[in-house]
Amino acid sequence: MMPDQHAKAGSGKLKKILMFGLPVLALVIAATLYFTIWYVPTSGLSEADLRRVENYLRRVDANLGKLQIDSPAEDNAVYELRKALALAPNYGPALDRAREVAEFYEIDARDLIDEERFEEAVAEIQKGLEIDPEYENLLTLNEELTTMLAEQQRQADIADALQVAANYLAQGMLVEPGETNAYAAYQKVLELDPQNITAIQGLDSVLTGLLNEVEQVILTGDLELAGNETLKVASLFPNSRRVNDVQTRIASALRGIREQEEVAEFLSVAQQQLDEGKFIEPDGDNALDSYTEVLNRLPDNQAAIDGLTQIAAQFTAQANEALSQQDFAEALRLAGNGLLAAPDNAELLSIQTQSTGQLSARDQEIQEKLQVAQRLVLSGEFLPPGENALDTFKAVEELDPGNLQAARGLSRLPDQVFEEASQQAKLENFSGARDLLEIAQQAFPDQERFAAMKSEMNNAIAQQEKEELLQDLLETGRRLIASQPLTLDTIDSFSATMSDIEAQFPGNLTAAEQVGDFVNAVNSRARQVSAGGSEDSGVVLLDRALSHFEGNQQLLNSRNALEKAKADRLAEEARRLAAMMGQLAIDAVPWGEVTEIRDAEGNVQQLPASNSTPMLVKLMAGSYTVSIRDSEGGTPQNLSVNVIAQQTAVATARFDSLTADAYFERSSW
C-alpha cells in the first residue's frame, strides 16, 4: 500500500474514532456532571434506611401536592416528614421538605394575621418552627407577632386601667380606699405609658378634686386641718405649683389669725399700761413697746397709732412745762421720750430744737446723734454697712452712758430688724431678708430667732430658685416645641430638658403635657418632611424621638404609618414599572454571545451574568439594538427590536456553521 493510501486510511480511522468517540466522551462527561450536581450526602445512612427515607419523602411530596400538611391523622406531610427526619435529621432533601412545610405554615400564619386571628397564627408559627427551627421568616414573624400581641395587651391594660380610673374619679374615690382609687389607677397607667395624656389629665382632675376638698375645709375656718390635708396632697403631687400656692395661702391665713390674736392681746395690755402711766418705762412693760409690737404686725392699726399719739401728747405737755420753767435739759429729755412714740411730731421736734440751742456742745452732739439715729430708724437703715441706727445709738452711749433714749433705741432695734426681715419675706425678697438676718446675727448674737429665720429664708431661697429653674426649663420646653423647623438637634435638646425636669421635679404634670405636645409636633414635622416620597426623612425624625421617648405609642404609630406608606408607594411604583416592562428573548443559530444591548438613546443596558444565548432579559418598553457575535468572536450582528410592555419580543441572529466533514477537510485531516 502506498504511503498516501496509508495516510488516507489512517485519516479515515481517525475520523471514525472522532465521530463515534466524541459522543461517548460527551456522555461520560454529562454523567459525571449529573452525579456531581445531584449527588446528595446520605449522612452515613445504610442503603435500606436511605430507601425508607426516600419513600417517606415521596409521601411527603404527595401530601404536599394534596395540601395535606398536618391532617388527616397519619396521612399528612408532617407525619411522613417526622419519620424521615427521625432516621436522617441532617439529610439535605429531608431538610428541604421541612423548609417547604414551614413555608406552608408561614402562609397560613400570615393569612390568619390578616384576619386578626392572632392566637391561631401563633399556633401555626409554632408548628412551622417545630418542623424547621431555623426558618428565618418564621422566626422574624414570630418575634413581630409576639411584640404586636404584647403591645395590644399593653394597650388593653391601659384602656382597662383608664376605665377603672375614670369610674373611681366619677365616684369621688380620689385617693381612698387603699389601692382602689383614681390616683392609684392613673399611676398604673403611667407605669405602662409614661406620656399617656389621658392619665396625666386624669391626675390633674384628681389634684383639682383634692384641692377643692381643701378649699371646703378652709371655708369652715379650720385652717390647721386644711394645712394637714394639703400636706397629704403635696406628698402625692410633689413640686406642684397649685399645691404650693394653696399651702402659701393657708400659711398666710394662719399667720394673719395669729397676728390678729397677738394684736388684740397687745392692745389690751397697752391700754392697761397707759392707764397705769407706764408710757415708756419700765423696760419690757410699757405702752410704747406694746403699741410698737402691734404696728410691727399691722403697720396701719389705728388703735396703736392713736395710743402712740396719746403717749406723745403726754410727753409734749410735760416738755412744754419744763420749757416754761427753762429746764432745758429736762425739756429735751421729755421731748426725746415723746419722739420715741412719734418721731415726726412737729411740736416735739420744735421743743427739741429750742432746748438743744440752750445746751452745751456735748449735749448738742448727743441730741444731734439721737436725731440722726431716729431718722435712720425711720428710713430702715438699722444695721451696718453704711450709716446706721445701731452704731449711732452706741455712739450716744459712749458720750452719755445710761442715756435713756439711746438705751431705748438699742433695745427696740432687734424687733425692728426682725419685723423688717419679715416684711421682706412677705414680699418674697428672700435674699434681702437673708442678708439682713446675716448682719443681725452678728449684731445680736444672743437672739436665736435670727438664725432660725435665716434658715427659713435659705429654704425659701432654695425653693424659689428651684421654682425659677423649673419655670426656665418649662419655658425652654415651650420654645423648643414652637421652634421651626423642628430638627434632630431640637429633639435632642427637648429630651435633655425633659430629663432635667424629671430628675429634679419627678412627676411634674406640666412637663408630661409638654411631652405630649412635643410628640404631636414631631409627628406633624415627620409627615411634612415625608411628603413627595421622602418617608425616610420622617422616619429619621421619629427614630430620634423614639430613642429618647422609647415605647411612645403615638410615635410608633406614626413610624408604622410612614413605613406602610413607603411600602405602598414602592409597591405601586413597582407595579407601574412592571406595567411598562416587556421581555426580550435573544437567540443565535447555532449559538452566540450577546455583547451589548443599547436603547434608542444609546444607553447600554445591564446583561445577565452569562452572555451566551439563549437569553431572556426584562426591559422597559422601547426600541433597542442588540449586538451578538458568533462562537469564533467575529464581527457582531446588530439587531433592531421593539419591546412592547407586557409582551415578549424576539431577536435571533443566524451565523454560517461548518459541518464536521467541512471542518476536517479544511483542516487537511
XYZ file of C-alpha atoms in Angstrom:
669
model
C 0.000 0.000 0.000
C 1.361 3.373 -0.967
C 2.159 5.948 1.718
C -0.629 8.268 0.644
C -3.032 5.351 0.803
C -1.834 4.593 4.348
C -2.373 8.230 5.208
C -5.869 8.230 3.809
C -6.670 5.006 5.629
C -5.339 6.442 8.902
C -7.269 9.609 8.334
C -10.460 7.680 7.815
C -9.973 5.659 11.000
C -9.320 8.822 12.980
C -12.455 10.372 11.575
C -14.456 7.341 12.625
C -12.899 7.356 16.088
C -13.671 11.031 16.492
C -17.165 10.750 15.063
C -18.118 7.833 17.297
C -15.790 8.553 20.229
C -16.819 12.141 20.806
C -20.467 11.315 21.618
C -19.321 8.659 24.048
C -16.959 11.120 25.684
C -19.755 13.662 25.895
C -21.984 11.079 27.537
C -19.323 10.297 30.124
C -18.841 13.977 30.871
C -22.590 14.535 31.137
C -22.951 11.613 33.501
C -20.120 12.947 35.616
C -21.716 16.382 35.747
C -25.096 14.857 36.593
C -23.790 12.975 39.546
C -21.674 15.932 40.585
C -24.717 18.195 40.585
C -27.293 15.819 42.022
C -25.234 13.811 44.427
C -26.514 14.380 47.935
C -24.613 13.221 51.032
C -26.505 10.400 52.685
C -25.243 11.269 56.184
C -23.982 7.752 56.742
C -27.338 6.110 56.072
C -27.465 2.470 55.165
C -28.887 1.644 51.774
C -32.039 0.285 53.403
C -32.543 3.380 55.568
C -31.926 5.614 52.591
C -34.647 3.799 50.648
C -37.012 4.217 53.605
C -36.208 7.919 53.867
C -36.733 8.439 50.145
C -40.029 6.588 50.403
C -41.132 8.865 53.256
C -40.143 11.920 51.251
C -42.154 10.746 48.251
C -45.156 10.512 50.557
C -44.348 13.996 51.835
C -44.361 15.308 48.272
C -47.629 13.547 47.541
C -49.281 15.003 50.640
C -47.935 18.465 49.877
C -49.427 18.175 46.439
C -52.790 17.381 48.037
C -52.248 20.170 50.640
C -52.494 17.574 53.408
C -49.980 19.367 55.605
C -50.818 18.017 59.066
C -54.141 16.253 58.561
C -55.759 13.762 58.337
C -54.023 11.787 61.056
C -51.161 9.563 59.863
C -51.734 10.629 56.276
C -50.118 14.034 56.004
C -46.829 15.641 55.075
C -45.753 16.420 58.640
C -46.370 12.849 59.797
C -44.205 11.393 56.991
C -41.568 14.122 57.337
C -41.128 13.444 61.042
C -40.398 9.794 60.223
C -37.844 10.845 57.606
C -36.150 13.310 59.954
C -36.096 10.748 62.738
C -33.954 8.494 60.509
C -31.934 11.251 58.822
C -32.067 14.555 60.755
C -29.299 16.093 58.619
C -30.316 14.694 55.237
C -30.487 17.574 52.748
C -33.639 16.557 50.855
C -35.441 15.976 54.148
C -34.401 19.427 55.349
C -35.592 20.898 52.050
C -39.019 19.330 52.590
C -39.027 20.695 56.143
C -38.487 24.177 54.725
C -41.366 23.667 52.263
C -43.686 22.598 55.077
C -42.571 25.573 57.180
C -43.378 27.855 54.255
C -46.920 26.441 54.156
C -47.284 27.262 57.852
C -45.894 30.732 57.210
C -48.532 31.378 54.539
C -51.294 30.142 56.860
C -49.982 32.283 59.715
C -49.873 35.428 57.586
C -53.420 34.800 56.354
C -54.601 34.386 59.944
C -52.831 37.591 60.942
C -54.596 39.439 58.118
C -57.880 38.099 59.543
C -56.747 39.202 63.057
C -56.915 35.616 64.323
C -53.690 36.082 66.205
C -53.815 33.130 68.616
C -54.337 30.734 65.724
C -51.471 32.418 63.871
C -49.179 31.843 66.850
C -50.119 28.164 66.828
C -49.310 27.881 63.101
C -45.956 29.584 63.601
C -45.063 27.187 66.415
C -45.950 24.204 64.212
C -43.679 25.546 61.491
C -40.801 26.146 63.906
C -41.144 22.625 65.284
C -40.514 21.333 61.749
C -37.841 23.909 60.791
C -36.497 25.707 63.891
C -34.067 27.792 61.823
C -36.520 29.190 59.274
C -35.708 32.899 59.447
C -39.040 34.081 58.033
C -40.994 32.278 60.751
C -38.597 33.394 63.480
C -38.995 37.013 62.376
C -42.762 36.674 62.020
C -42.967 35.081 65.472
C -40.995 37.949 67.007
C -43.110 40.573 65.233
C -46.357 38.878 66.237
C -45.216 38.413 69.833
C -44.256 42.083 70.005
C -47.567 43.134 68.459
C -49.596 40.960 70.851
C -47.615 42.285 73.810
C -48.323 45.829 72.641
C -52.003 45.002 72.161
C -52.110 43.588 75.678
C -50.376 46.692 76.996
C -52.881 48.915 75.239
C -55.723 46.765 76.593
C -54.291 47.044 80.117
C -54.006 50.806 79.666
C -57.591 51.059 78.425
C -58.843 48.933 81.347
C -56.897 50.976 83.879
C -58.164 54.233 82.365
C -61.742 52.978 82.543
C -61.289 51.898 86.157
C -59.668 55.233 87.000
C -62.493 57.161 85.321
C -65.051 55.178 87.336
C -63.214 55.881 90.582
C -62.963 59.552 89.658
C -66.684 59.746 88.886
C -67.459 58.179 92.275
C -65.216 60.644 94.093
C -62.762 57.891 95.111
C -59.770 60.154 94.574
C -57.096 58.657 96.839
C -59.027 56.268 99.038
C -59.561 53.462 99.819
C -56.171 51.768 99.571
C -55.142 50.932 96.016
C -58.697 51.098 94.671
C -58.802 54.799 93.862
C -58.404 57.104 90.878
C -54.898 58.258 91.809
C -53.534 54.703 92.029
C -55.274 53.687 88.791
C -53.878 56.637 86.835
C -50.418 55.951 88.262
C -50.717 52.382 86.977
C -51.422 53.768 83.503
C -48.339 55.981 83.673
C -46.244 52.967 84.622
C -47.360 51.379 81.339
C -47.246 54.588 79.297
C -45.353 57.454 80.996
C -46.612 60.018 78.454
C -50.272 58.984 78.448
C -52.145 62.279 78.106
C -55.445 60.887 79.420
C -53.760 59.681 82.611
C -51.933 62.981 83.038
C -55.183 64.887 82.635
C -56.888 62.422 84.988
C -54.284 63.047 87.681
C -54.806 66.761 87.184
C -58.527 66.175 87.797
C -57.659 64.217 90.947
C -55.498 67.125 92.097
C -58.318 69.557 91.371
C -60.729 67.403 93.376
C -58.364 67.178 96.345
C -57.724 70.923 96.330
C -61.474 71.556 96.150
C -61.849 69.451 99.291
C -59.140 71.540 100.945
C -60.979 74.712 99.905
C -64.135 73.403 101.571
C -62.180 72.854 104.790
C -60.769 76.383 104.529
C -64.303 77.756 104.272
C -65.133 76.102 107.611
C -62.319 78.115 109.175
C -60.336 75.054 110.291
C -57.050 76.153 108.771
C -54.989 73.690 110.803
C -56.931 70.788 109.295
C -56.706 72.384 105.851
C -52.933 72.628 106.247
C -52.670 68.968 107.232
C -54.819 67.901 104.275
C -52.681 69.992 101.934
C -49.559 68.235 103.208
C -51.129 64.918 102.189
C -51.860 66.306 98.729
C -48.282 67.598 98.459
C -46.949 64.097 99.189
C -48.906 62.787 96.178
C -48.128 65.730 93.892
C -44.622 66.954 94.789
C -43.428 70.138 93.112
C -46.983 71.123 92.159
C -47.266 74.902 91.963
C -51.006 74.693 92.606
C -50.378 72.839 95.866
C -47.616 75.281 96.820
C -49.960 78.211 96.207
C -52.628 76.712 98.490
C -50.028 75.963 101.172
C -48.750 79.537 100.973
C -52.292 80.886 101.217
C -53.078 78.726 104.257
C -49.806 79.679 105.949
C -50.533 83.348 105.286
C -54.055 82.995 106.679
C -52.766 81.214 109.790
C -50.153 83.904 110.236
C -52.863 86.540 109.868
C -55.013 84.856 112.518
C -52.079 84.620 114.887
C -51.278 88.255 114.234
C -54.873 89.286 114.952
C -54.820 87.356 118.205
C -51.460 88.826 119.168
C -52.597 92.332 118.183
C -55.710 92.063 120.332
C -53.586 90.895 123.258
C -51.009 93.689 122.833
C -53.715 96.368 122.542
C -55.352 95.165 125.730
C -52.043 95.193 127.600
C -51.099 98.590 126.139
C -54.346 100.166 127.329
C -53.730 98.855 130.819
C -50.168 100.228 130.723
C -51.463 103.620 129.597
C -53.925 103.664 132.442
C -51.078 102.899 134.852
C -48.835 105.637 133.386
C -46.292 103.135 132.016
C -45.658 105.150 128.873
C -42.075 104.101 128.041
C -40.942 102.502 131.272
C -40.186 100.100 132.803
C -38.310 98.237 130.110
C -40.384 95.330 128.793
C -43.582 96.525 130.450
C -44.725 99.776 128.863
C -47.306 101.043 126.404
C -44.714 102.193 123.854
C -43.370 98.634 123.415
C -46.847 97.126 123.281
C -48.093 99.544 120.616
C -44.852 99.042 118.667
C -45.437 95.270 118.654
C -48.891 95.903 117.213
C -47.519 98.127 114.441
C -44.787 95.597 113.675
C -47.585 93.188 112.768
C -50.147 95.625 111.384
C -48.452 98.901 110.398
C -51.796 100.620 109.750
C -53.518 99.617 113.001
C -55.385 102.765 114.043
C -55.713 101.825 117.721
C -51.928 101.505 118.055
C -51.378 104.760 116.169
C -53.847 106.526 118.472
C -52.102 105.012 121.506
C -48.703 106.310 120.412
C -50.291 109.698 119.765
C -51.538 109.736 123.388
C -48.033 108.902 124.635
C -46.542 111.682 122.503
C -49.187 114.113 123.796
C -48.312 113.274 127.413
C -44.614 113.959 126.831
C -45.386 117.100 124.800
C -47.318 118.569 127.712
C -44.553 117.668 130.174
C -41.832 119.044 127.863
C -43.689 122.349 127.429
C -43.998 122.600 131.208
C -40.221 122.068 131.614
C -39.521 124.548 128.823
C -41.653 127.194 130.535
C -39.521 126.696 133.636
C -36.378 126.997 131.456
C -35.328 123.486 132.442
C -33.929 122.860 129.001
C -32.254 119.561 129.792
C -35.497 118.150 131.169
C -37.479 119.585 128.261
C -35.008 117.983 125.864
C -35.264 114.621 127.668
C -39.045 114.690 127.682
C -39.195 115.719 124.009
C -36.862 112.845 123.195
C -39.124 110.438 125.059
C -42.112 111.734 123.140
C -40.281 111.365 119.849
C -39.841 107.672 120.608
C -43.591 107.370 120.177
C -43.982 109.927 117.363
C -40.617 110.523 115.609
C -42.093 113.059 113.180
C -44.187 115.033 115.722
C -43.659 118.683 114.747
C -44.242 120.164 118.211
C -41.830 117.767 119.895
C -39.208 118.426 117.224
C -39.625 122.183 117.825
C -39.191 121.728 121.581
C -36.138 119.584 120.896
C -34.645 122.291 118.664
C -35.331 125.086 121.198
C -33.872 123.096 124.073
C -30.812 121.975 122.125
C -29.868 125.575 121.421
C -29.624 126.226 125.165
C -27.432 123.172 125.947
C -23.684 122.659 125.966
C -21.761 121.488 122.904
C -21.584 117.926 124.313
C -25.301 117.854 124.939
C -25.906 119.237 121.458
C -23.759 116.490 119.917
C -25.741 113.866 121.830
C -29.040 115.323 120.708
C -27.894 115.588 117.103
C -26.832 111.942 117.133
C -30.155 110.921 118.659
C -31.962 112.822 115.920
C -29.797 111.111 113.289
C -30.491 107.737 114.906
C -34.241 108.382 114.821
C -34.006 109.351 111.141
C -32.066 106.180 110.353
C -34.674 104.084 112.146
C -37.450 105.717 110.129
C -35.577 105.056 106.870
C -34.971 101.412 107.795
C -31.187 101.759 107.990
C -30.865 99.739 111.167
C -27.546 97.903 110.749
C -24.165 98.181 109.015
C -22.758 98.613 106.473
C -23.032 102.339 105.929
C -24.541 104.896 108.307
C -26.939 103.058 110.609
C -29.009 103.403 113.775
C -27.118 100.706 115.719
C -23.737 102.431 115.531
C -25.286 105.869 116.099
C -27.098 104.800 119.289
C -23.868 103.194 120.505
C -22.027 106.459 119.826
C -24.570 108.276 122.034
C -23.979 105.756 124.828
C -20.236 106.380 124.585
C -20.866 110.120 125.045
C -23.567 109.670 127.693
C -23.531 106.248 129.375
C -27.007 105.401 130.561
C -28.726 107.693 128.074
C -32.326 106.563 128.195
C -33.175 107.352 124.578
C -30.123 105.507 123.268
C -30.863 102.542 125.510
C -34.465 102.508 124.392
C -33.420 102.748 120.745
C -30.953 99.882 121.100
C -33.464 97.674 122.917
C -36.026 98.151 120.142
C -33.647 97.547 117.243
C -33.799 93.700 117.286
C -37.610 93.779 116.999
C -37.463 96.395 114.267
C -34.856 94.418 112.312
C -36.837 91.197 112.700
C -40.006 92.914 111.508
C -38.175 94.409 108.525
C -36.897 90.946 107.581
C -40.430 89.561 107.957
C -41.829 92.257 105.681
C -39.211 91.472 103.028
C -40.067 87.785 103.303
C -43.758 88.583 102.759
C -42.749 90.422 99.606
C -40.767 87.276 98.608
C -37.498 89.218 98.779
C -35.911 86.231 100.472
C -32.347 87.170 99.538
C -32.709 90.654 101.020
C -34.233 89.217 104.197
C -31.436 86.644 104.495
C -28.708 89.287 104.079
C -30.321 91.454 106.768
C -30.607 88.463 109.111
C -26.955 87.576 108.493
C -25.906 91.002 109.771
C -28.438 90.817 112.626
C -26.874 87.537 113.804
C -23.542 89.309 114.177
C -25.075 92.390 115.800
C -27.323 90.463 118.209
C -25.594 87.099 118.811
C -27.886 86.257 121.731
C -31.031 86.432 119.564
C -31.660 82.858 118.305
C -34.678 83.929 116.277
C -32.425 85.491 113.624
C -30.640 82.186 112.976
C -33.960 80.333 112.819
C -35.471 82.827 110.414
C -32.319 82.840 108.277
C -32.645 79.064 107.959
C -36.235 79.572 106.784
C -35.038 82.145 104.264
C -32.368 79.762 102.942
C -35.055 77.135 102.433
C -37.320 79.684 100.783
C -34.490 80.842 98.505
C -33.720 77.246 97.561
C -37.394 76.632 96.794
C -37.606 79.898 94.878
C -34.521 79.040 92.845
C -35.901 75.570 92.227
C -39.209 77.012 91.074
C -37.397 79.501 88.841
C -35.335 76.641 87.414
C -38.492 74.642 86.743
C -40.119 77.601 85.020
C -36.957 78.189 82.963
C -36.895 74.528 81.914
C -40.596 74.571 81.071
C -40.120 77.760 79.074
C -37.252 76.075 77.226
C -39.583 73.163 76.513
C -42.278 75.516 75.183
C -39.742 77.300 72.995
C -38.431 74.032 71.554
C -41.965 72.811 70.829
C -42.685 76.013 68.909
C -39.316 76.120 67.114
C -39.366 75.922 63.324
C -38.165 73.876 61.643
C -38.066 71.014 64.118
C -34.685 69.278 63.727
C -32.765 66.364 65.242
C -30.931 68.842 67.479
C -34.294 70.187 68.631
C -35.392 66.670 69.582
C -32.148 66.067 71.498
C -32.421 69.411 73.300
C -36.055 68.840 74.253
C -35.258 65.360 75.569
C -32.384 66.728 77.646
C -34.693 69.411 79.050
C -37.352 66.854 79.983
C -34.682 64.617 81.549
C -33.545 67.542 83.701
C -37.119 68.188 84.805
C -37.767 64.517 85.571
C -34.534 64.261 87.560
C -35.258 67.340 89.679
C -39.065 67.525 89.562
C -40.315 63.938 89.145
C -43.944 63.591 88.145
C -44.374 67.195 87.003
C -47.689 67.295 85.145
C -46.850 70.329 83.024
C -43.722 68.617 81.726
C -45.727 65.491 80.941
C -48.195 67.605 78.950
C -45.276 69.216 77.118
C -44.029 65.760 76.114
C -47.438 65.110 74.562
C -47.320 68.440 72.708
C -43.786 67.746 71.508
C -44.722 64.285 70.252
C -47.530 65.907 68.248
C -45.035 68.410 66.831
C -42.610 65.623 65.862
C -45.405 63.652 64.197
C -46.527 66.745 62.297
C -42.982 67.538 61.150
C -42.375 63.895 60.165
C -45.480 63.930 57.980
C -44.407 67.247 56.483
C -40.877 66.150 55.508
C -42.179 62.793 54.244
C -44.315 64.390 51.555
C -43.435 63.504 47.994
C -41.967 60.084 48.728
C -39.384 61.127 51.340
C -40.672 58.841 54.078
C -37.131 58.029 55.207
C -36.653 61.653 56.304
C -39.711 61.406 58.528
C -38.592 58.039 59.889
C -35.229 59.548 60.863
C -37.024 62.200 62.942
C -39.313 59.635 64.548
C -36.445 57.253 65.307
C -34.533 60.044 67.006
C -37.587 60.891 69.111
C -38.147 57.194 69.925
C -34.537 56.904 71.077
C -35.456 59.389 73.810
C -39.135 58.505 74.392
C -38.903 54.761 73.961
C -42.198 52.961 73.516
C -44.254 56.119 72.900
C -47.275 54.737 71.100
C -48.031 57.888 69.105
C -44.505 57.946 67.709
C -44.622 54.215 66.974
C -47.956 54.600 65.203
C -46.590 57.437 63.081
C -43.479 55.444 62.227
C -45.544 52.413 61.248
C -47.773 54.642 59.127
C -44.752 56.066 57.289
C -43.271 52.604 56.758
C -46.593 51.419 55.353
C -46.865 54.494 53.138
C -43.358 53.823 51.841
C -44.111 50.151 51.209
C -47.356 51.045 49.435
C -45.604 53.689 47.345
C -42.778 51.340 46.354
C -45.248 48.587 45.563
C -47.235 50.969 43.406
C -44.043 52.135 41.730
C -43.041 48.525 41.126
C -46.470 47.800 39.663
C -46.217 50.864 37.474
C -42.767 49.900 36.264
C -43.824 46.290 35.756
C -46.695 47.512 33.623
C -44.163 49.350 31.467
C -41.780 46.402 31.184
C -41.567 43.802 28.438
C -39.315 40.826 27.781
C -36.723 40.294 25.065
C -35.838 36.743 24.075
C -32.411 36.679 22.362
C -31.132 33.659 20.441
C -28.485 32.794 17.851
C -28.209 29.920 15.385
C -26.363 27.765 16.148
C -25.331 29.905 19.185
C -23.692 33.185 20.031
C -22.725 35.693 22.672
C -24.557 38.946 23.389
C -22.009 41.741 23.605
C -24.362 44.617 24.480
C -27.871 46.000 24.343
C -28.458 49.713 23.761
C -31.674 51.701 23.957
C -32.781 54.339 21.462
C -30.654 56.976 23.250
C -27.578 54.750 23.086
C -27.599 53.828 26.789
C -26.085 50.395 27.490
C -28.424 48.036 29.360
C -27.355 45.608 32.059
C -26.843 41.998 30.894
C -27.220 38.752 32.882
C -24.138 37.080 34.348
C -23.917 34.742 31.349
C -23.851 36.412 27.946
C -24.437 33.210 25.987
C -27.611 32.608 24.067
C -30.388 31.807 24.541
C -31.075 34.749 26.859
C -34.199 36.351 28.339
C -33.999 39.917 29.664
C -36.574 42.355 31.034
C -36.546 45.836 29.525
C -38.644 48.968 29.554
C -40.902 49.276 26.529
C -38.995 50.906 23.673
C -36.570 50.411 20.792
C -33.271 48.571 21.333
C -30.228 47.436 19.354
C -28.844 44.011 20.277
C -25.244 43.125 19.339
C -24.486 39.377 19.026
C -21.273 37.722 17.891
C -20.707 34.108 16.891
C -18.586 31.478 18.594
C -15.481 32.493 16.692
C -15.650 36.045 18.039
C -16.241 37.667 14.720
C -17.931 40.961 13.947
C -21.193 41.189 15.921
C -24.527 41.336 14.205
C -26.690 44.321 15.246
C -30.368 43.510 15.504
C -33.036 46.194 15.947
C -36.009 45.180 18.036
C -39.027 46.927 19.557
C -40.005 45.799 23.085
C -43.695 46.191 23.915
C -44.976 46.403 27.512
C -46.321 43.141 28.907
C -45.181 41.241 25.791
C -42.145 39.204 24.728
C -40.137 40.339 21.704
C -37.682 38.019 19.915
C -34.271 38.821 18.418
C -32.472 35.977 16.583
C -29.043 36.106 14.914
C -28.057 33.497 12.331
C -24.424 32.607 11.660
C -22.879 30.282 8.987
C -21.961 26.968 10.621
C -19.407 24.369 9.420
C -20.294 20.704 9.178
C -17.923 18.175 10.709
C -16.768 16.979 7.259
C -16.100 20.521 6.103
C -14.185 21.234 9.294
C -11.932 18.197 8.931
C -11.363 18.838 5.221
C -10.455 22.467 5.878
C -8.036 21.172 8.492
C -6.421 18.825 5.916
C -7.135 15.816 8.190
